[in-house]
């Protein structure tokens, strides 16, 4: 079959916009009506079409449109093949939005959709400066890929001319992002960093009071008013007034943490500052904090975490590494504290990689740790996670914390609510260190660990094995050598004594 009206692709139209216009001119309601008529067997989300799918669809559509498939592909492939669309290192990996975002001025004038309107970092029309909309301002109808959208609201019938707001100046950040998607230059690390910052800030703007953030594939399809969210993301990066109001709200919303740590109260603000890679110039944003309202959206949180909301508020869920960072410990220390029952995860996962914790419970643990000032000894040692003695005896600081808390070791914490430093009498510490060394040496140990225990180089350890002073384990070849634990212990003890 051949379509009666066969338009050519317009500049910057994109696959979904072009198919919408084909549907509009042909009197069909949806893009799917067009693909059914073409008897195209493929399935696609037209907001996020990949190159092979695009080419397959255009190859099927070309005869009905009396067009050359390769010319159609050349005009429309950018929407699914642009180098900045996807980045697995971004917090929001795909920056395409699932539904139409439009400029009412442009629809009233040209009845076409610019494919770049669907990109998360863009919230202003390049031509009119108006904020892109994803819902009808009259009835609130959430836009879908329906051809009637080119002329009026598919729900209430409102035409776009009266709804077109007064044009505004295009901000510098919007001029920059528009230039990025107009350029044919090779991908730049600066642009990648810039886009990563925007995606990180958008995720934080959607959850402004959380303690942790995880990557998501794309903006959830249920989220609307994206332009306001993205403006809030820019404001977090560039607007001092917005930043100050955000910090004030953080203190209010996370007030329960104020008695423990200001750092914990301001975590999301500090997280953005630390993880932003671009130097953002300060300026005034379009949107005031009052317009944004600092709203929280649960759909930006992974389902596995939402299932735990009854156990722990989303704001205070943290991972093993977050707990380690806040307590100034190593991840391995936290794992030992979990095994010892000092800290309990809120989920039942055995792997520390996927365990989640209640931040409030962690701080309550710290609050319960008293400062014991009764330790009076001439030969007291202060042990921290970086103490050389721990390496020399293959001991873990987390185990020392657990044993002090349980009373197995007579030590005290140097500061109340501070786990990072333990004061302990040398006469009590050395037996504990020897016990840890013996536990480690019950099995073979790596060359690196053996070198730390003997306070020498790995090469020296191999020399000792050649002179038969210690033995290598029976398994392990060149580059993977392991040392027999018992022979290492026998060699170490005389020198330690």
Tab-separated table of C-alpha atoms in Angstrom:
chain	number	residue	atom	x	y	z
A	1	UNK	CA	0.000	0.000	0.000
A	2	UNK	CA	0.952	3.654	-0.487
A	3	UNK	CA	-0.030	6.479	1.850
A	4	UNK	CA	-1.941	9.365	0.264
A	5	UNK	CA	0.098	12.029	2.075
A	6	UNK	CA	3.807	11.314	2.220
A	7	UNK	CA	5.720	14.100	4.028
A	8	UNK	CA	9.486	14.446	4.047
A	9	UNK	CA	11.267	14.464	7.427
A	10	UNK	CA	11.792	17.949	8.824
A	11	UNK	CA	15.057	19.135	10.394
A	12	UNK	CA	15.521	17.798	13.969
A	13	UNK	CA	12.211	15.926	13.782
A	14	UNK	CA	13.255	12.462	14.910
A	15	UNK	CA	11.610	9.087	14.285
A	16	UNK	CA	8.690	9.397	16.713
A	17	UNK	CA	7.921	13.004	15.714
A	18	UNK	CA	7.993	12.095	12.017
A	19	UNK	CA	5.688	9.092	12.484
A	20	UNK	CA	3.315	11.275	14.549
A	21	UNK	CA	3.133	13.751	11.686
A	22	UNK	CA	2.537	10.926	9.189
A	23	UNK	CA	-0.318	9.736	11.436
A	24	UNK	CA	-1.707	13.285	11.792
A	25	UNK	CA	-1.722	13.981	8.042
A	26	UNK	CA	-3.181	10.542	7.302
A	27	UNK	CA	-5.980	10.868	9.864
A	28	UNK	CA	-4.696	8.170	12.241
A	29	UNK	CA	-4.598	8.611	15.992
A	30	UNK	CA	-1.420	6.869	17.105
A	31	UNK	CA	1.993	5.813	15.752
A	32	UNK	CA	0.940	2.203	16.370
A	33	UNK	CA	-1.932	2.692	13.872
A	34	UNK	CA	0.670	3.539	11.221
A	35	UNK	CA	2.887	0.541	12.030
A	36	UNK	CA	-0.144	-1.800	11.917
A	37	UNK	CA	-1.060	-0.536	8.456
A	38	UNK	CA	2.541	-1.130	7.391
A	39	UNK	CA	2.282	-4.667	8.838
A	40	UNK	CA	5.532	-4.061	10.672
A	41	UNK	CA	6.167	-7.026	12.974
A	42	UNK	CA	8.621	-5.316	15.299
A	43	UNK	CA	7.911	-3.949	18.755
A	44	UNK	CA	9.362	-0.695	20.031
A	45	UNK	CA	9.084	2.028	22.618
A	46	UNK	CA	9.209	4.944	20.186
A	47	UNK	CA	10.822	7.208	22.760
A	48	UNK	CA	13.786	4.880	23.066
A	49	UNK	CA	14.287	3.195	19.678
A	50	UNK	CA	17.663	1.675	18.870
A	51	UNK	CA	19.458	1.913	15.544
A	52	UNK	CA	18.640	-1.564	14.189
A	53	UNK	CA	14.953	-1.215	15.089
A	54	UNK	CA	14.818	2.231	13.489
A	55	UNK	CA	16.377	0.984	10.246
A	56	UNK	CA	14.063	-2.055	10.159
A	57	UNK	CA	10.963	0.111	10.591
A	58	UNK	CA	12.067	2.655	7.986
A	59	UNK	CA	12.850	-0.138	5.522
A	60	UNK	CA	9.252	-1.338	5.944
A	61	UNK	CA	7.783	2.190	5.763
A	62	UNK	CA	9.789	3.484	2.789
A	63	UNK	CA	7.640	1.902	-0.028
A	64	UNK	CA	4.375	3.217	1.497
A	65	UNK	CA	5.920	6.686	1.748
A	66	UNK	CA	7.600	6.492	-1.683
A	67	UNK	CA	10.892	7.338	-0.028
A	68	UNK	CA	14.378	5.903	-0.148
A	69	UNK	CA	14.961	3.944	3.097
A	70	UNK	CA	18.593	5.044	3.364
A	71	UNK	CA	17.618	8.733	3.021
A	72	UNK	CA	14.930	8.342	5.699
A	73	UNK	CA	17.456	6.647	7.960
A	74	UNK	CA	20.034	9.371	7.413
A	75	UNK	CA	17.466	12.041	8.363
A	76	UNK	CA	16.040	10.279	11.422
A	77	UNK	CA	18.743	8.010	12.853
A	78	UNK	CA	20.154	10.692	15.198
A	79	UNK	CA	17.333	10.091	17.674
A	80	UNK	CA	18.619	6.604	18.397
A	81	UNK	CA	22.300	6.879	17.545
A	82	UNK	CA	23.547	10.093	19.178
A	83	UNK	CA	26.686	9.384	21.280
A	84	UNK	CA	25.382	11.218	24.376
A	85	UNK	CA	22.022	9.450	24.676
A	86	UNK	CA	23.315	6.622	26.840
A	87	UNK	CA	26.147	6.411	29.345
A	88	UNK	CA	26.341	3.495	31.771
A	89	UNK	CA	28.403	5.635	34.159
A	90	UNK	CA	25.632	8.213	34.619
A	91	UNK	CA	23.190	8.015	37.530
A	92	UNK	CA	20.412	8.239	34.906
A	93	UNK	CA	21.878	6.196	32.098
A	94	UNK	CA	19.460	6.998	29.237
A	95	UNK	CA	18.477	10.683	29.024
A	96	UNK	CA	15.482	10.145	26.717
A	97	UNK	CA	12.046	10.648	28.273
A	98	UNK	CA	9.305	8.138	27.410
A	99	UNK	CA	6.566	10.626	26.490
A	100	UNK	CA	6.231	13.833	24.450
A	101	UNK	CA	7.455	17.146	25.859
A	102	UNK	CA	6.414	20.103	23.751
A	103	UNK	CA	6.649	23.831	23.200
A	104	UNK	CA	3.115	25.195	22.650
A	105	UNK	CA	4.502	28.067	20.532
A	106	UNK	CA	6.220	25.650	18.140
A	107	UNK	CA	3.190	23.349	17.850
A	108	UNK	CA	0.974	26.338	17.083
A	109	UNK	CA	3.425	27.565	14.434
A	110	UNK	CA	4.812	24.407	12.796
A	111	UNK	CA	2.884	21.345	14.069
A	112	UNK	CA	6.061	19.338	14.516
A	113	UNK	CA	8.056	17.937	17.431
A	114	UNK	CA	11.801	18.474	17.829
A	115	UNK	CA	13.391	15.187	18.944
A	116	UNK	CA	15.674	17.045	21.370
A	117	UNK	CA	12.667	18.079	23.474
A	118	UNK	CA	12.637	14.520	24.786
A	119	UNK	CA	16.128	14.879	26.299
A	120	UNK	CA	16.263	15.183	30.068
A	121	UNK	CA	18.809	18.081	30.314
A	122	UNK	CA	16.663	20.309	28.044
A	123	UNK	CA	13.755	22.154	29.677
A	124	UNK	CA	13.480	25.253	27.431
A	125	UNK	CA	12.566	25.636	23.776
A	126	UNK	CA	15.589	26.952	21.903
A	127	UNK	CA	13.468	29.295	19.770
A	128	UNK	CA	10.949	30.728	22.263
A	129	UNK	CA	12.578	30.063	25.639
A	130	UNK	CA	9.279	28.639	26.916
A	131	UNK	CA	9.379	25.765	29.399
A	132	UNK	CA	8.653	22.398	27.746
A	133	UNK	CA	5.400	20.800	28.907
A	134	UNK	CA	4.463	17.117	29.215
A	135	UNK	CA	0.850	17.711	30.358
A	136	UNK	CA	-2.038	19.966	29.312
A	137	UNK	CA	-2.121	23.212	31.307
A	138	UNK	CA	-5.938	23.282	31.067
A	139	UNK	CA	-6.984	19.767	32.094
A	140	UNK	CA	-3.745	18.131	33.277
A	141	UNK	CA	-3.912	15.380	30.631
A	142	UNK	CA	-0.565	13.596	30.406
A	143	UNK	CA	0.645	13.608	26.817
A	144	UNK	CA	1.098	10.400	24.837
A	145	UNK	CA	2.340	9.824	21.321
A	146	UNK	CA	-1.022	10.755	19.748
A	147	UNK	CA	-1.210	12.655	16.466
A	148	UNK	CA	-3.904	15.048	17.719
A	149	UNK	CA	-1.254	16.473	20.084
A	150	UNK	CA	0.228	18.386	17.134
A	151	UNK	CA	-2.896	20.562	17.010
A	152	UNK	CA	-4.648	20.455	20.396
A	153	UNK	CA	-5.036	18.543	23.668
A	154	UNK	CA	-6.338	15.038	22.862
A	155	UNK	CA	-8.416	15.086	26.088
A	156	UNK	CA	-10.060	18.531	26.432
A	157	UNK	CA	-9.509	19.860	22.902
A	158	UNK	CA	-7.714	23.031	24.016
A	159	UNK	CA	-5.684	24.543	21.198
A	160	UNK	CA	-2.093	25.497	21.850
A	161	UNK	CA	-2.125	29.162	20.749
A	162	UNK	CA	-3.913	30.481	23.887
A	163	UNK	CA	-1.799	28.280	26.173
A	164	UNK	CA	1.530	29.482	24.788
A	165	UNK	CA	3.121	31.505	27.572
A	166	UNK	CA	5.168	34.629	27.052
A	167	UNK	CA	8.595	33.783	25.568
A	168	UNK	CA	11.505	33.905	28.039
A	169	UNK	CA	15.252	34.365	27.581
A	170	UNK	CA	17.081	31.073	27.076
A	171	UNK	CA	19.465	30.462	30.000
A	172	UNK	CA	23.192	29.976	29.431
A	173	UNK	CA	23.032	26.343	30.543
A	174	UNK	CA	20.232	25.683	28.015
A	175	UNK	CA	22.155	27.405	25.227
A	176	UNK	CA	25.072	25.127	26.020
A	177	UNK	CA	23.095	21.876	26.047
A	178	UNK	CA	21.310	22.819	22.815
A	179	UNK	CA	24.705	23.460	21.188
A	180	UNK	CA	25.888	20.019	22.333
A	181	UNK	CA	23.056	18.272	20.489
A	182	UNK	CA	23.469	20.418	17.380
A	183	UNK	CA	27.157	19.693	17.073
A	184	UNK	CA	28.594	16.873	14.979
A	185	UNK	CA	31.871	16.885	16.923
A	186	UNK	CA	33.263	13.682	18.447
A	187	UNK	CA	32.143	12.973	22.037
A	188	UNK	CA	33.948	15.123	24.586
A	189	UNK	CA	34.895	14.135	28.139
A	190	UNK	CA	33.862	17.612	29.299
A	191	UNK	CA	30.340	17.179	27.876
A	192	UNK	CA	30.091	13.686	29.347
A	193	UNK	CA	31.016	15.049	32.767
A	194	UNK	CA	28.544	17.910	32.362
A	195	UNK	CA	25.713	15.486	31.501
A	196	UNK	CA	26.671	13.169	34.380
A	197	UNK	CA	26.360	16.105	36.778
A	198	UNK	CA	22.884	16.980	35.478
A	199	UNK	CA	21.709	13.362	35.772
A	200	UNK	CA	23.122	13.066	39.295
A	201	UNK	CA	21.529	16.359	40.323
A	202	UNK	CA	18.167	15.337	38.782
A	203	UNK	CA	18.143	12.104	40.765
A	204	UNK	CA	18.937	14.040	43.954
A	205	UNK	CA	16.282	16.678	43.143
A	206	UNK	CA	13.744	13.838	42.950
A	207	UNK	CA	14.897	12.526	46.369
A	208	UNK	CA	16.351	15.646	48.059
A	209	UNK	CA	16.489	14.242	51.617
A	210	UNK	CA	17.907	10.742	51.065
A	211	UNK	CA	21.106	9.202	52.402
A	212	UNK	CA	21.990	7.151	49.323
A	213	UNK	CA	21.491	7.222	45.564
A	214	UNK	CA	21.578	4.370	43.043
A	215	UNK	CA	21.742	4.387	39.248
A	216	UNK	CA	18.526	4.055	37.267
A	217	UNK	CA	18.150	3.174	33.593
A	218	UNK	CA	15.918	6.124	32.663
A	219	UNK	CA	13.331	8.561	34.013
A	220	UNK	CA	10.316	6.500	35.224
A	221	UNK	CA	7.419	6.835	32.760
A	222	UNK	CA	5.004	7.760	35.575
A	223	UNK	CA	6.943	10.935	36.452
A	224	UNK	CA	5.556	14.153	35.000
A	225	UNK	CA	6.427	17.845	35.166
A	226	UNK	CA	9.976	16.855	34.263
A	227	UNK	CA	10.926	20.409	33.287
A	228	UNK	CA	10.420	21.632	36.856
A	229	UNK	CA	12.479	18.724	38.184
A	230	UNK	CA	15.325	19.465	35.761
A	231	UNK	CA	15.234	23.173	36.653
A	232	UNK	CA	15.563	22.160	40.298
A	233	UNK	CA	18.568	20.031	39.294
A	234	UNK	CA	20.251	23.031	37.633
A	235	UNK	CA	19.369	25.181	40.667
A	236	UNK	CA	21.100	22.709	42.983
A	237	UNK	CA	24.261	23.151	40.924
A	238	UNK	CA	24.291	26.887	40.242
A	239	UNK	CA	21.900	28.918	42.400
A	240	UNK	CA	23.245	29.991	45.857
A	241	UNK	CA	19.759	31.014	47.064
A	242	UNK	CA	18.331	27.636	46.138
A	243	UNK	CA	21.300	25.817	47.677
A	244	UNK	CA	20.846	27.658	50.986
A	245	UNK	CA	17.117	26.964	51.116
A	246	UNK	CA	17.784	23.306	50.324
A	247	UNK	CA	20.228	23.093	53.254
A	248	UNK	CA	17.657	24.691	55.561
A	249	UNK	CA	15.081	22.126	54.495
A	250	UNK	CA	17.618	19.329	54.983
A	251	UNK	CA	18.086	20.377	58.609
A	252	UNK	CA	14.298	20.413	59.052
A	253	UNK	CA	13.532	17.136	57.284
A	254	UNK	CA	16.510	15.243	58.742
A	255	UNK	CA	16.291	16.876	62.168
A	256	UNK	CA	16.426	13.446	63.814
A	257	UNK	CA	20.098	13.259	62.744
A	258	UNK	CA	21.081	16.720	63.987
A	259	UNK	CA	22.139	15.489	67.427
A	260	UNK	CA	24.491	12.970	65.823
A	261	UNK	CA	26.152	14.879	63.010
A	262	UNK	CA	25.646	17.944	60.801
A	263	UNK	CA	27.424	15.983	58.081
A	264	UNK	CA	24.714	13.312	58.225
A	265	UNK	CA	21.951	15.950	58.107
A	266	UNK	CA	23.433	17.561	54.984
A	267	UNK	CA	24.453	14.284	53.319
A	268	UNK	CA	22.631	14.746	49.992
A	269	UNK	CA	23.961	18.288	49.561
A	270	UNK	CA	27.523	17.175	50.304
A	271	UNK	CA	27.110	14.091	48.074
A	272	UNK	CA	26.252	16.323	45.106
A	273	UNK	CA	29.159	18.681	45.836
A	274	UNK	CA	31.683	15.848	46.138
A	275	UNK	CA	30.505	13.889	43.076
A	276	UNK	CA	30.049	16.790	40.643
A	277	UNK	CA	32.938	16.869	38.191
A	278	UNK	CA	32.216	20.153	36.385
A	279	UNK	CA	32.877	23.612	37.774
A	280	UNK	CA	29.439	25.223	37.526
A	281	UNK	CA	29.277	29.050	37.364
A	282	UNK	CA	26.909	30.500	39.976
A	283	UNK	CA	23.831	32.335	38.687
A	284	UNK	CA	20.128	32.731	39.381
A	285	UNK	CA	17.914	29.851	38.254
A	286	UNK	CA	14.520	30.256	36.576
A	287	UNK	CA	12.640	28.352	39.235
A	288	UNK	CA	12.397	29.387	42.877
A	289	UNK	CA	12.503	26.774	45.669
A	290	UNK	CA	8.862	27.609	46.495
A	291	UNK	CA	7.810	26.560	42.993
A	292	UNK	CA	9.632	23.243	43.277
A	293	UNK	CA	8.552	22.424	46.796
A	294	UNK	CA	11.371	19.907	47.343
A	295	UNK	CA	9.029	17.007	46.578
A	296	UNK	CA	10.053	13.360	46.978
A	297	UNK	CA	9.157	10.702	44.418
A	298	UNK	CA	9.366	7.051	45.436
A	299	UNK	CA	9.580	5.803	41.835
A	300	UNK	CA	13.183	7.019	41.624
A	301	UNK	CA	14.067	4.392	44.252
A	302	UNK	CA	14.681	0.775	43.267
A	303	UNK	CA	11.741	-1.594	44.043
A	304	UNK	CA	13.883	-3.737	46.354
A	305	UNK	CA	14.336	-0.720	48.627
A	306	UNK	CA	10.687	0.343	48.447
A	307	UNK	CA	9.723	-3.082	49.805
A	308	UNK	CA	11.693	-2.264	52.973
A	309	UNK	CA	9.880	1.021	53.687
A	310	UNK	CA	7.939	-0.519	56.595
A	311	UNK	CA	11.236	-1.524	58.218
A	312	UNK	CA	13.154	1.660	57.493
A	313	UNK	CA	12.266	5.039	55.964
A	314	UNK	CA	13.716	5.454	52.447
A	315	UNK	CA	15.576	8.553	53.636
A	316	UNK	CA	17.696	6.545	56.063
A	317	UNK	CA	18.442	3.397	54.061
A	318	UNK	CA	22.184	3.030	53.417
A	319	UNK	CA	24.604	0.419	52.062
A	320	UNK	CA	27.637	-1.227	53.638
A	321	UNK	CA	29.935	1.328	52.019
A	322	UNK	CA	27.801	4.257	53.239
A	323	UNK	CA	27.995	2.973	56.817
A	324	UNK	CA	31.766	2.531	56.473
A	325	UNK	CA	32.114	6.064	55.099
A	326	UNK	CA	30.083	7.608	57.918
A	327	UNK	CA	31.887	5.645	60.635
A	328	UNK	CA	35.272	6.291	58.973
A	329	UNK	CA	35.927	2.530	58.768
A	330	UNK	CA	36.678	0.026	56.003
A	331	UNK	CA	33.945	-2.024	54.295
A	332	UNK	CA	35.529	-5.180	55.720
A	333	UNK	CA	35.139	-3.729	59.240
A	334	UNK	CA	31.398	-3.365	58.709
A	335	UNK	CA	31.124	-6.956	57.482
A	336	UNK	CA	32.780	-8.191	60.680
A	337	UNK	CA	30.520	-6.023	62.831
A	338	UNK	CA	27.537	-7.586	61.044
A	339	UNK	CA	28.873	-11.117	61.628
A	340	UNK	CA	29.410	-10.258	65.301
A	341	UNK	CA	25.845	-8.966	65.635
A	342	UNK	CA	26.951	-5.412	66.455
A	343	UNK	CA	25.128	-3.993	63.411
A	344	UNK	CA	22.170	-5.697	61.697
A	345	UNK	CA	21.085	-5.212	58.058
A	346	UNK	CA	17.424	-4.445	57.415
A	347	UNK	CA	17.233	-7.021	54.621
A	348	UNK	CA	18.052	-10.713	54.801
A	349	UNK	CA	20.817	-10.731	52.197
A	350	UNK	CA	23.972	-12.613	53.165
A	351	UNK	CA	26.207	-10.752	50.708
A	352	UNK	CA	27.504	-7.458	52.074
A	353	UNK	CA	27.355	-6.061	48.525
A	354	UNK	CA	23.541	-5.952	48.670
A	355	UNK	CA	22.938	-5.498	52.387
A	356	UNK	CA	21.048	-2.378	53.462
A	357	UNK	CA	21.166	-0.700	56.862
A	358	UNK	CA	19.121	1.761	58.889
A	359	UNK	CA	21.242	4.885	59.338
A	360	UNK	CA	19.343	5.845	62.488
A	361	UNK	CA	20.137	2.451	64.061
A	362	UNK	CA	23.827	2.941	63.241
A	363	UNK	CA	23.878	6.335	64.962
A	364	UNK	CA	21.967	4.975	67.956
A	365	UNK	CA	24.717	2.365	68.284
A	366	UNK	CA	27.287	5.144	68.375
A	367	UNK	CA	25.243	7.033	70.929
A	368	UNK	CA	25.217	3.988	73.193
A	369	UNK	CA	29.026	3.741	73.264
A	370	UNK	CA	30.272	5.364	76.488
A	371	UNK	CA	33.565	7.166	76.932
A	372	UNK	CA	35.499	5.213	79.540
A	373	UNK	CA	38.057	7.428	81.216
A	374	UNK	CA	39.168	4.830	83.757
A	375	UNK	CA	41.905	3.301	81.602
A	376	UNK	CA	45.071	4.499	83.282
A	377	UNK	CA	48.169	2.749	82.111
A	378	UNK	CA	51.640	3.946	81.317
A	379	UNK	CA	51.820	1.603	78.325
A	380	UNK	CA	48.570	2.435	76.487
A	381	UNK	CA	48.351	2.174	72.697
A	382	UNK	CA	45.789	3.959	70.536
A	383	UNK	CA	44.679	1.691	67.685
A	384	UNK	CA	43.015	3.017	64.513
A	385	UNK	CA	42.113	1.258	61.215
A	386	UNK	CA	45.497	2.383	59.825
A	387	UNK	CA	47.645	1.083	62.690
A	388	UNK	CA	50.672	-0.880	61.449
A	389	UNK	CA	50.234	-3.495	64.194
A	390	UNK	CA	46.962	-4.643	62.609
A	391	UNK	CA	48.735	-5.402	59.325
A	392	UNK	CA	51.633	-7.097	61.079
A	393	UNK	CA	49.319	-9.509	62.869
A	394	UNK	CA	46.743	-9.844	60.053
A	395	UNK	CA	44.103	-8.423	62.397
A	396	UNK	CA	40.970	-6.531	61.451
A	397	UNK	CA	39.931	-3.337	63.192
A	398	UNK	CA	36.271	-4.316	62.920
A	399	UNK	CA	37.009	-7.462	64.944
A	400	UNK	CA	38.715	-5.369	67.611
A	401	UNK	CA	35.637	-3.118	67.836
A	402	UNK	CA	33.367	-6.178	68.174
A	403	UNK	CA	35.582	-7.739	70.857
A	404	UNK	CA	35.823	-4.495	72.854
A	405	UNK	CA	32.033	-4.009	72.709
A	406	UNK	CA	31.428	-7.609	73.810
A	407	UNK	CA	33.984	-7.347	76.654
A	408	UNK	CA	36.381	-9.951	75.227
A	409	UNK	CA	39.098	-7.309	75.087
A	410	UNK	CA	39.610	-4.735	77.828
A	411	UNK	CA	39.822	-1.566	75.734
A	412	UNK	CA	37.991	1.754	75.579
A	413	UNK	CA	36.952	4.106	72.814
A	414	UNK	CA	38.909	7.331	72.917
A	415	UNK	CA	35.856	9.499	72.231
A	416	UNK	CA	32.196	8.926	73.010
A	417	UNK	CA	30.263	7.884	69.892
A	418	UNK	CA	33.502	7.458	67.949
A	419	UNK	CA	34.567	4.000	66.808
A	420	UNK	CA	37.683	4.934	64.881
A	421	UNK	CA	40.146	4.930	67.785
A	422	UNK	CA	40.490	2.420	70.617
A	423	UNK	CA	42.798	2.861	73.621
A	424	UNK	CA	44.118	-0.412	74.984
A	425	UNK	CA	46.848	-1.532	77.362
A	426	UNK	CA	49.768	-3.115	75.481
A	427	UNK	CA	49.720	-6.139	77.805
A	428	UNK	CA	46.078	-6.774	76.779
A	429	UNK	CA	46.567	-5.938	73.119
A	430	UNK	CA	49.433	-8.296	72.298
A	431	UNK	CA	47.633	-11.552	73.294
A	432	UNK	CA	44.670	-10.462	71.175
A	433	UNK	CA	46.937	-9.732	68.185
A	434	UNK	CA	48.605	-13.156	68.522
A	435	UNK	CA	45.193	-14.826	68.617
A	436	UNK	CA	44.211	-13.062	65.371
A	437	UNK	CA	47.481	-14.086	63.731
A	438	UNK	CA	46.912	-17.715	64.695
A	439	UNK	CA	43.406	-17.663	63.221
A	440	UNK	CA	44.758	-16.249	59.952
A	441	UNK	CA	47.580	-18.816	59.797
A	442	UNK	CA	45.235	-21.767	60.152
A	443	UNK	CA	45.015	-21.565	56.361
A	444	UNK	CA	47.405	-20.539	53.632
A	445	UNK	CA	47.866	-16.798	53.195
A	446	UNK	CA	48.543	-14.621	50.175
A	447	UNK	CA	52.031	-13.430	49.365
A	448	UNK	CA	50.930	-9.863	50.090
A	449	UNK	CA	49.615	-10.771	53.564
A	450	UNK	CA	52.733	-12.786	54.372
A	451	UNK	CA	54.920	-9.813	53.415
A	452	UNK	CA	52.890	-7.537	55.733
A	453	UNK	CA	53.192	-10.028	58.614
A	454	UNK	CA	56.972	-10.362	58.177
A	455	UNK	CA	57.393	-6.639	57.447
A	456	UNK	CA	59.342	-7.320	54.282
A	457	UNK	CA	58.795	-7.381	50.522
A	458	UNK	CA	57.037	-10.161	48.588
A	459	UNK	CA	60.372	-10.904	46.949
A	460	UNK	CA	61.901	-11.430	50.385
A	461	UNK	CA	59.093	-13.894	51.241
A	462	UNK	CA	59.934	-15.928	48.142
A	463	UNK	CA	63.619	-15.903	49.119
A	464	UNK	CA	62.691	-17.242	52.570
A	465	UNK	CA	60.748	-20.047	50.905
A	466	UNK	CA	63.790	-20.957	48.799
A	467	UNK	CA	65.963	-21.111	51.907
A	468	UNK	CA	63.284	-23.363	53.478
A	469	UNK	CA	62.687	-20.939	56.380
A	470	UNK	CA	59.002	-20.901	55.389
A	471	UNK	CA	57.037	-23.086	53.002
A	472	UNK	CA	54.823	-22.226	50.079
A	473	UNK	CA	51.367	-23.777	49.970
A	474	UNK	CA	51.044	-26.819	47.702
A	475	UNK	CA	48.680	-25.103	45.286
A	476	UNK	CA	49.266	-21.900	43.342
A	477	UNK	CA	51.671	-21.286	40.474
A	478	UNK	CA	53.946	-18.384	39.485
A	479	UNK	CA	52.257	-15.077	40.274
A	480	UNK	CA	49.652	-16.837	42.444
A	481	UNK	CA	51.911	-18.105	45.229
A	482	UNK	CA	50.466	-18.596	48.703
A	483	UNK	CA	52.369	-19.247	51.911
A	484	UNK	CA	51.710	-22.154	54.254
A	485	UNK	CA	50.154	-20.535	57.337
A	486	UNK	CA	51.707	-22.803	59.996
A	487	UNK	CA	55.243	-22.370	58.674
A	488	UNK	CA	54.709	-18.613	58.528
A	489	UNK	CA	53.463	-18.600	62.132
A	490	UNK	CA	56.452	-20.662	63.305
A	491	UNK	CA	58.817	-18.211	61.593
A	492	UNK	CA	57.047	-15.145	62.993
A	493	UNK	CA	56.680	-16.130	66.668
A	494	UNK	CA	60.385	-16.125	67.724
A	495	UNK	CA	60.873	-12.654	66.269
A	496	UNK	CA	57.660	-11.360	67.826
A	497	UNK	CA	58.676	-12.658	71.230
